[in-house]
XYZ file of C-alpha atoms in Angstrom:
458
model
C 0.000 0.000 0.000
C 1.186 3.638 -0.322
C 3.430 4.671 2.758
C 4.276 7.955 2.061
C 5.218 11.895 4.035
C 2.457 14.124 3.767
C 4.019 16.553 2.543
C 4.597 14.452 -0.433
C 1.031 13.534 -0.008
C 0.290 17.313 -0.190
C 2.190 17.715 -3.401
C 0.773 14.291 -5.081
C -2.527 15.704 -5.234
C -1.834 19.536 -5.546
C -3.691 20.477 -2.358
C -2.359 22.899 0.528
C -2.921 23.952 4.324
C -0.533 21.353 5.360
C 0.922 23.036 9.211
C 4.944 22.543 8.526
C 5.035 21.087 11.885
C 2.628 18.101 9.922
C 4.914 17.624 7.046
C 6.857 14.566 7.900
C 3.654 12.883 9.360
C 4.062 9.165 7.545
C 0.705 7.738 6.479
C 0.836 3.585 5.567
C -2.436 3.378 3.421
C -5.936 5.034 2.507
C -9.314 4.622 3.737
C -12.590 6.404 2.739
C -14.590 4.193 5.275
C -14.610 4.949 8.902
C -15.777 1.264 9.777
C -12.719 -0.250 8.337
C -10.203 2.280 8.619
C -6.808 1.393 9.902
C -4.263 3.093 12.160
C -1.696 4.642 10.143
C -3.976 5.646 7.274
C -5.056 8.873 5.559
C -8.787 9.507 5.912
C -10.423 10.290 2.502
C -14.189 11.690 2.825
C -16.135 10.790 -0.588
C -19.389 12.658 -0.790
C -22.315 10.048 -2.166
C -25.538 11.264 -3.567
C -27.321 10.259 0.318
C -24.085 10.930 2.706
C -21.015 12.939 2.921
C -17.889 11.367 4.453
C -16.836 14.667 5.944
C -19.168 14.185 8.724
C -17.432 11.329 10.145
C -14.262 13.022 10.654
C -14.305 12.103 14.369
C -15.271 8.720 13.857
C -12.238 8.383 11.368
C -9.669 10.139 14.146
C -11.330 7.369 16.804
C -10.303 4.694 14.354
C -6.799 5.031 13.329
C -6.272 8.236 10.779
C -3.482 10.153 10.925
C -4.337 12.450 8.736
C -7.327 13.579 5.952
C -8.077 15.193 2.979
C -10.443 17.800 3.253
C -13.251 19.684 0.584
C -12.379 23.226 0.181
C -16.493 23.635 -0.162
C -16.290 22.636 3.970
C -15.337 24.514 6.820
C -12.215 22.689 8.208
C -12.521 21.040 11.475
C -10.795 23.323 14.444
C -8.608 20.870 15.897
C -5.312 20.004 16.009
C -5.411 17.309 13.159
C -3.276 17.099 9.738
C -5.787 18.382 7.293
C -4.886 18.760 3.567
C -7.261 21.023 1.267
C -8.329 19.682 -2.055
C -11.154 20.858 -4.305
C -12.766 17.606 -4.740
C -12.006 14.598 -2.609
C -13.102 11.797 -5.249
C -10.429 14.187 -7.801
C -8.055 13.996 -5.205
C -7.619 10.537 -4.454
C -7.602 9.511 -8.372
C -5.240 11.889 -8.612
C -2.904 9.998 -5.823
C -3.719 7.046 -6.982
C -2.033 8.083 -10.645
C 0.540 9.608 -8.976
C 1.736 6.774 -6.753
C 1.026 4.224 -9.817
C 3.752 6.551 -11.824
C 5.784 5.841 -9.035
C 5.923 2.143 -9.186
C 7.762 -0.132 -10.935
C 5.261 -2.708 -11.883
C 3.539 -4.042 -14.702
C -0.464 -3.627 -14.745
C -3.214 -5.526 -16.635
C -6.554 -3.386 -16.951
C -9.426 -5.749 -18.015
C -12.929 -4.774 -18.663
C -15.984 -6.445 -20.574
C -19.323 -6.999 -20.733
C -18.737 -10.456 -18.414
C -15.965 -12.436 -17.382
C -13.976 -9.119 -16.004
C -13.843 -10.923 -12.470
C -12.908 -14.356 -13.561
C -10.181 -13.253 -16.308
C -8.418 -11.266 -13.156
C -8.973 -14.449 -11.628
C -7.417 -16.751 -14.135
C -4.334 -13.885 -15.145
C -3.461 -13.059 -11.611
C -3.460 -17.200 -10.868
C -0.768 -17.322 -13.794
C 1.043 -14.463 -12.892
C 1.632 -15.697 -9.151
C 4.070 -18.803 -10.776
C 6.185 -16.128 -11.370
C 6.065 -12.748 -10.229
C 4.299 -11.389 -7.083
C 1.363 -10.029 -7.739
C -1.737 -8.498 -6.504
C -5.570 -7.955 -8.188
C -8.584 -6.160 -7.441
C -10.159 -7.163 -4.116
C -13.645 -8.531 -4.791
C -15.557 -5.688 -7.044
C -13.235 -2.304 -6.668
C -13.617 -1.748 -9.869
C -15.414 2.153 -10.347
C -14.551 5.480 -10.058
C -13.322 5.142 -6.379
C -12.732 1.303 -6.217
C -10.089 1.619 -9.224
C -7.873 4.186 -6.881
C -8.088 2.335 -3.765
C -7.067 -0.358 -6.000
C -3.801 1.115 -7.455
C -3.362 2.660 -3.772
C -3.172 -0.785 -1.817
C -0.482 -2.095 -3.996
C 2.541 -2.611 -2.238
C 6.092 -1.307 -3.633
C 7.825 -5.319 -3.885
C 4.122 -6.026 -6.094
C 5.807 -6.573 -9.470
C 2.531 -7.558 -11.569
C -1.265 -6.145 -10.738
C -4.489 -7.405 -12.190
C -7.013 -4.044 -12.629
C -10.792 -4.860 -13.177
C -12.511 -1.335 -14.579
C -16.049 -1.234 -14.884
C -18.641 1.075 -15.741
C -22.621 2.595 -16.290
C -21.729 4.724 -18.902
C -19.521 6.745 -21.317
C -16.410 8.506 -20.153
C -16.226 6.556 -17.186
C -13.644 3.792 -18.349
C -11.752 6.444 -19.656
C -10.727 8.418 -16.700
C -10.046 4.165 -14.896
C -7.619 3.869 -17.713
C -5.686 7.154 -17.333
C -5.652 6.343 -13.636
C -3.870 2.776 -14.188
C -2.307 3.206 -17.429
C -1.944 -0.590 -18.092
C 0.601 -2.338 -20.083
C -1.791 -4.443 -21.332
C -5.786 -4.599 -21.864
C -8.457 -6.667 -22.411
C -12.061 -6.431 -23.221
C -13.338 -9.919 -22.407
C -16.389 -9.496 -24.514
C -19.287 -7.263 -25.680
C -23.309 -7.889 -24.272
C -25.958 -5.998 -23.113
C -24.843 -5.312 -19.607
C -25.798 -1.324 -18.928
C -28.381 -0.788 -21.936
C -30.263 0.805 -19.356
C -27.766 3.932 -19.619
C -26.283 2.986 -22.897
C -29.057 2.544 -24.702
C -27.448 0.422 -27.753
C -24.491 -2.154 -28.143
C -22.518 0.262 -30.137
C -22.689 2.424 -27.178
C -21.188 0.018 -25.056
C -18.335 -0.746 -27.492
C -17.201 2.307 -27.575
C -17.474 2.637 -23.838
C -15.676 -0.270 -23.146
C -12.548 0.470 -25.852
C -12.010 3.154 -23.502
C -9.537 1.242 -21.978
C -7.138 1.693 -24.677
C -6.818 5.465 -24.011
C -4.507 4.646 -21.239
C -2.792 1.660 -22.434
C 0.973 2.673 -22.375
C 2.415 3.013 -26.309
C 4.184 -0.150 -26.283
C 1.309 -1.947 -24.518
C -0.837 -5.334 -25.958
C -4.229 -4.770 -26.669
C -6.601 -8.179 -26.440
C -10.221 -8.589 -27.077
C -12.574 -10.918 -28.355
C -12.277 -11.782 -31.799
C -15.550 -12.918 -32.514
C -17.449 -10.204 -32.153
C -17.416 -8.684 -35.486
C -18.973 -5.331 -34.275
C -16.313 -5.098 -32.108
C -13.686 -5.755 -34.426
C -14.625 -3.297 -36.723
C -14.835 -0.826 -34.252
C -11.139 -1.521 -33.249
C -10.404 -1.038 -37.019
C -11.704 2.203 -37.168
C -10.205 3.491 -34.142
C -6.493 2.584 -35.864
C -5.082 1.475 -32.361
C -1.436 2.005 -32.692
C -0.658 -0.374 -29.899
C -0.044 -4.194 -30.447
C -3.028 -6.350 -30.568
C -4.192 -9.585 -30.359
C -7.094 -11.751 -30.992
C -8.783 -14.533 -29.418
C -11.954 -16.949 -29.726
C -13.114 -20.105 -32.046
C -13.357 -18.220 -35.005
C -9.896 -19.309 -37.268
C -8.918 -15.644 -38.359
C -8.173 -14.951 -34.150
C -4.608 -14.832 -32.997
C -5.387 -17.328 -30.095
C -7.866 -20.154 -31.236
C -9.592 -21.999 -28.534
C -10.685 -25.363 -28.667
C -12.617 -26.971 -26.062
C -11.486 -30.693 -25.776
C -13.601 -31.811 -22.565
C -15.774 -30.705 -19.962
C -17.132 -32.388 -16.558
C -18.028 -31.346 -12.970
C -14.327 -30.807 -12.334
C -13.976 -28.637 -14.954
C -12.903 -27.938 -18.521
C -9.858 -29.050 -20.744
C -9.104 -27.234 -23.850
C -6.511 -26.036 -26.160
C -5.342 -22.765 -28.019
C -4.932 -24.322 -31.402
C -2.726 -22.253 -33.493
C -0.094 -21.925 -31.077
C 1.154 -25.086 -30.699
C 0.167 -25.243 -26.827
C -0.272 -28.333 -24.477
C -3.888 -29.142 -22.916
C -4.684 -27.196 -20.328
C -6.859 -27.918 -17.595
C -9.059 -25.160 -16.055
C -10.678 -25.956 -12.144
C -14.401 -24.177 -13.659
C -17.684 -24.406 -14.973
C -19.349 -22.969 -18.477
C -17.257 -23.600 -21.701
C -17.647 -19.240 -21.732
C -14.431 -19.611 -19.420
C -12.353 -20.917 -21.777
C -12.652 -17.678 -23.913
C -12.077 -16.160 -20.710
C -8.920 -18.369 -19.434
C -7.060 -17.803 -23.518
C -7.659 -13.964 -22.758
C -5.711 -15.104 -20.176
C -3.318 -16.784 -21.723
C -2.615 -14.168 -24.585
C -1.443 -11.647 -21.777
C 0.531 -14.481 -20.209
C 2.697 -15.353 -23.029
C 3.215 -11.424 -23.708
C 4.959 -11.533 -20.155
C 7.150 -14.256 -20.753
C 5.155 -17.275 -18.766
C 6.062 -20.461 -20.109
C 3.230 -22.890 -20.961
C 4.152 -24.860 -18.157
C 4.063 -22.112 -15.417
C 0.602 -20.747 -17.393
C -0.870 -24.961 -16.984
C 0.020 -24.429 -12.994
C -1.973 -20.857 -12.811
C -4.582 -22.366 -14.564
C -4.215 -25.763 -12.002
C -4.445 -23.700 -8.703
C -6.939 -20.920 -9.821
C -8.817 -18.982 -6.796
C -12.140 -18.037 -7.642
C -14.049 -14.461 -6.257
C -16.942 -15.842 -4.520
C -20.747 -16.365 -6.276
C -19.146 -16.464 -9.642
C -19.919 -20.323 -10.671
C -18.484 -21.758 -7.867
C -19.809 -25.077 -7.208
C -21.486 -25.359 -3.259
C -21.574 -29.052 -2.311
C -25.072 -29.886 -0.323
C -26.756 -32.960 1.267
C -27.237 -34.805 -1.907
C -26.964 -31.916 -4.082
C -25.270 -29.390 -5.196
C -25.559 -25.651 -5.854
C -24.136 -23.443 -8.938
C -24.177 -20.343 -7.460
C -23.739 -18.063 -10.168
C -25.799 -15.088 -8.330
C -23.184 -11.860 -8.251
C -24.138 -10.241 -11.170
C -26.510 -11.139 -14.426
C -27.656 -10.167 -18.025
C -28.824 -12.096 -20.582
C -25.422 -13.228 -22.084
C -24.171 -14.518 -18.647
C -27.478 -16.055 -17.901
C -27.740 -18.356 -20.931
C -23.969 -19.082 -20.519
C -25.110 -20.274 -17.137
C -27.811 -22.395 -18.778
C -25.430 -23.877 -20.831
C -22.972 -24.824 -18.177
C -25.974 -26.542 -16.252
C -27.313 -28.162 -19.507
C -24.010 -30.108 -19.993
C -23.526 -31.301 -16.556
C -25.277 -34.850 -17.204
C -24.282 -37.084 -13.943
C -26.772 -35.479 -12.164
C -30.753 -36.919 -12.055
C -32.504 -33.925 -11.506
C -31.709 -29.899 -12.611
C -33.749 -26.696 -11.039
C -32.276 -23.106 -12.360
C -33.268 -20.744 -9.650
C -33.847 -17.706 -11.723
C -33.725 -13.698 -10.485
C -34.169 -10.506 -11.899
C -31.811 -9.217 -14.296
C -31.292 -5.142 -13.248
C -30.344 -2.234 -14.973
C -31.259 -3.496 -18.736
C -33.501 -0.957 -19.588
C -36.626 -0.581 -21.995
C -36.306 -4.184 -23.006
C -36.172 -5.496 -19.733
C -39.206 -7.360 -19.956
C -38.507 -8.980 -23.310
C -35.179 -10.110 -22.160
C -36.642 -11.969 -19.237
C -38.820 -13.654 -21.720
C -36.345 -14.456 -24.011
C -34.577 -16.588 -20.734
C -38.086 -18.238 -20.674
C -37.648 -19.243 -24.073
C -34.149 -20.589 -23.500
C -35.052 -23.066 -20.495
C -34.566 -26.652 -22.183
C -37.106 -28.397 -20.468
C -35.254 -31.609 -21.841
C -32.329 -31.105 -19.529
C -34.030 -28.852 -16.869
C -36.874 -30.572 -14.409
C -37.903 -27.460 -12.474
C -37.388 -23.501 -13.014
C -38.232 -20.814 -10.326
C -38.143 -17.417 -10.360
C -38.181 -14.871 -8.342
C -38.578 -11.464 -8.736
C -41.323 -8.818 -10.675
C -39.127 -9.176 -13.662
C -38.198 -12.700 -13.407
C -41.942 -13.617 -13.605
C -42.220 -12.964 -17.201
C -39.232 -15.787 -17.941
C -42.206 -17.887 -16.226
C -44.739 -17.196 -18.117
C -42.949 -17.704 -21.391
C -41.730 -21.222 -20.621
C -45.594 -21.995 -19.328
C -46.288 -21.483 -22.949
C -44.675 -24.989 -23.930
C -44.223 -27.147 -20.536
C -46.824 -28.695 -17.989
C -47.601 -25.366 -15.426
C -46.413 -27.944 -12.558
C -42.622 -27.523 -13.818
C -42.460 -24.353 -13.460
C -43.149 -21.418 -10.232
C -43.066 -17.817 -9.982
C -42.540 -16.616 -6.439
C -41.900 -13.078 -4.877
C -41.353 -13.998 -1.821
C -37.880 -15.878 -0.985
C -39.273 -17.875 1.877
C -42.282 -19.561 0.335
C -39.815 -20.286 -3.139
C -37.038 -22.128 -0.881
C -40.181 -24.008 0.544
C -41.409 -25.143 -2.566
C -37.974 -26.151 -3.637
C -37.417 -28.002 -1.019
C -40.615 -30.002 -1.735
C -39.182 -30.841 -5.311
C -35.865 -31.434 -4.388
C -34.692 -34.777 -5.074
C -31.096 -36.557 -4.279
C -28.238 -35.957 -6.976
C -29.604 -33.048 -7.709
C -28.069 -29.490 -8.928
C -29.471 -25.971 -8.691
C -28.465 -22.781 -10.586
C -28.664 -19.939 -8.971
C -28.702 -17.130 -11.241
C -30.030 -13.822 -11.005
C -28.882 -9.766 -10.341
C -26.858 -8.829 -7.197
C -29.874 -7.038 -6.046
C -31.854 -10.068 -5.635
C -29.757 -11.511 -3.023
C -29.775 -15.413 -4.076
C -27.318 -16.067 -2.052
C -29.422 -16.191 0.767
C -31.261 -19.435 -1.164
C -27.863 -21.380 -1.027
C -27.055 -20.618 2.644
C -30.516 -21.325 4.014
C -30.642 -25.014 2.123
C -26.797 -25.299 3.166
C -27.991 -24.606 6.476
């Protein structure tokens, strides 16, 4: 993490009032949360749109900081307490955050995408650790403020970091990018995640190429080759940096081929490389696009294929992201920490080809934020349920309820339930459920399926 003087602190972010006798005042870290604020650290309030961190300056000073920034728009505290004066906190700490990054000698990865952001940091930072120490984003830091606290709590010895870099809408990526200035990017893929501010797919290409406006001149650009939208928008942007293609299609740089997939996991190649087989620990053949994203970056950096077969070997997954919950005579998919169409029928695929199990239920939740067509998207999941492989579907949710409906429209009504209420759904499940079983769980953040998982763990 950053240990710095504040008076270099003062002059990293261009802010003043710093008392002399405060100068050499050593802060080990930054914290814009009072609750988990360490000693040592320098206090950053963040004003939201329902609270403003500058009224829990006395919490923070009860809790460990040292030191804070402070909003010129407030009157500063009178007490004797380090206070430096910025115009905008949120400015201020991506500004630090830039600063320090310059500072370092390390090697960053930005990803971003439509899905598969968390489990390509996953895979990359897996591969990197055979060989170089390295640190990633810590569960979903990946916005406007989670990006700098990122880049902030890498350590000086960290000689490779992982950078997830989301977004709602345009400009956003942009100003992630310039933070981290990567040495390499990728955009994992392109789906309708955000249409809700984006309003078309076009718009969210060009909000996700963003990326590239930061990517250092000698950096490696990958994305998915596939998507022909995509690649023609990368044409007509004339990227001067390196790039690199990957996906089934032939013309990619990185061809994957899937070779087998079971409960354990999948076992592919990247064909036009010559590689070994590799073996990766997850579910959904989507990962495999993911994991040669992976790969691509990998071999950039110098990872033999041997050192990128052990990454893939001992991969560490971010929790809720198709990890694989072992019950009483059944198991849980809980893929339930973020969803939109693309990732949901991925998910239906994944359970579809799981076939040592007797009995499937997908556990289905509303997909947020996908605008206008939010209702015809839930249908179109309806439509996608193959009643062949699947025995049960629930939903849950006001949105989910139209995926319902739809697949009444060819299956007996007694296959499938609609519930709005979490209690009385897990009690109907529970009724159905049947030993060697598996359940998807997939559905929004919002919609809090976890809560299904633990309570039939329970």
């Amino acid at each position: 993490m950053i240990k710095r003087k504040l008076k270099d602190i003062q002059s990293m972010v261009k802010g003043k009032g710093l008392k002399e006798k405060n100068n050499d005042i050593y802060i080990e870290g930054v914290s814009t949360d009072t609750r988990s604020i360490k000693k040592g650290q320098l206090f950053v309030p963040i004003i939201g749109e329902n609270f403003d961190g500058h009224k829990f300056i006395e919490k923070a000073i009860e809790n460990g900081a040292v030191a804070s920034l402070w909003g010129e728009s407030h009157p500063v505290p009178d007490i004797d307490f380090p206070f430096i004066i910025v115009n905008d906190t949120l400015k201020a700490i991506q500004t630090l955050s830039k600063e320090y990054r310059n500072q370092l000698s390390i090697k960053i990865v930005g990803i971003t995408g439509s899905n598969g952001k968390t489990s390509t940091k996953d895979i990359l930072s897996s591969i990197f650790n055979t060989k170089y120490k390295t640190y990633k984003t810590q569960g979903n830091l990946n916005n406007e403020l989670g990006v700098p606290l990122t880049l902030l709590s890498i350590d000086e010895d960290i000689e490779m970091a992982v950078v997830e870099m989301g977004m709602s809408g345009l400009g956003e990526i942009e100003i992630l990018t310039k933070m981290a200035s990567p040495d390499a990017a990728i955009i994992t893929n392109i789906g309708t995640a955000h249409l809700e501010q984006l309003k078309t797919r076009d718009n969210i290409i060009k909000a996700k190429l963003e990326i590239v406006k930061g990517l250092k001149q000698d950096g490696l650009f990958v994305y998915h080759g596939d998507d022909e939208s995509l690649r023609s928008a990368v044409k007509a942007l004339d990227i001067p940096q390196e790039k690199h293609t990957f996906g089934e299609n032939q013309s990619n740089d990185y061809i994957v081929e899937k070779l087998s997939a079971d409960i354990d996991g999948l076992r592919f190649k990247i064909k036009n490389i010559n590689s070994p087989e590799f073996f990766l620990p997850m579910l959904g053949n989507h990962q495999i696009f993911n994991a040669s994203a992976a790969i691509a970056i990998a071999r950039h950096f110098g990872l033999s294929f041997d050192l990128i077969k052990k990454g893939l070997e001992n991969l560490e997954l971010t929790g809720m992201r198709s990890e694989l919950l072992k019950g009483d005579g059944f198991d849980i998919l809980n893929d339930s920490y973020n969803s939109n169409p693309d990732s949901t029928k991925a998910a239906l695929k994944t359970l579809n080809s799981l076939d040592t199990y007797d009995q499937r239920i997908v556990v289905f939740g509303d997909m947020l934020e996908l605008g206008e067509e939010e209702i015809n998207m839930h249908r179109e999941i309806g439509e996608e349920i193959d009643f062949e492989k699947v025995d049960y579907l629930f939903t849950f949710g006001k949105l989910a309820k139209y995926a319902a409906e739809e697949a009444k429209k060819g299956i007996s009504h007694e296959r499938v339930f609609a519930f709005e209420d979490k209690s009385a759904l897990i009690n109907k499940l529970k009724e159905v459920l049947q030993n060697n079983s598996i359940i998807l769980l997939k559905g929004s953040r919002g919609m809090k399926l976890e809560e299904i998982s633990k309570n039939l763990l329970s």
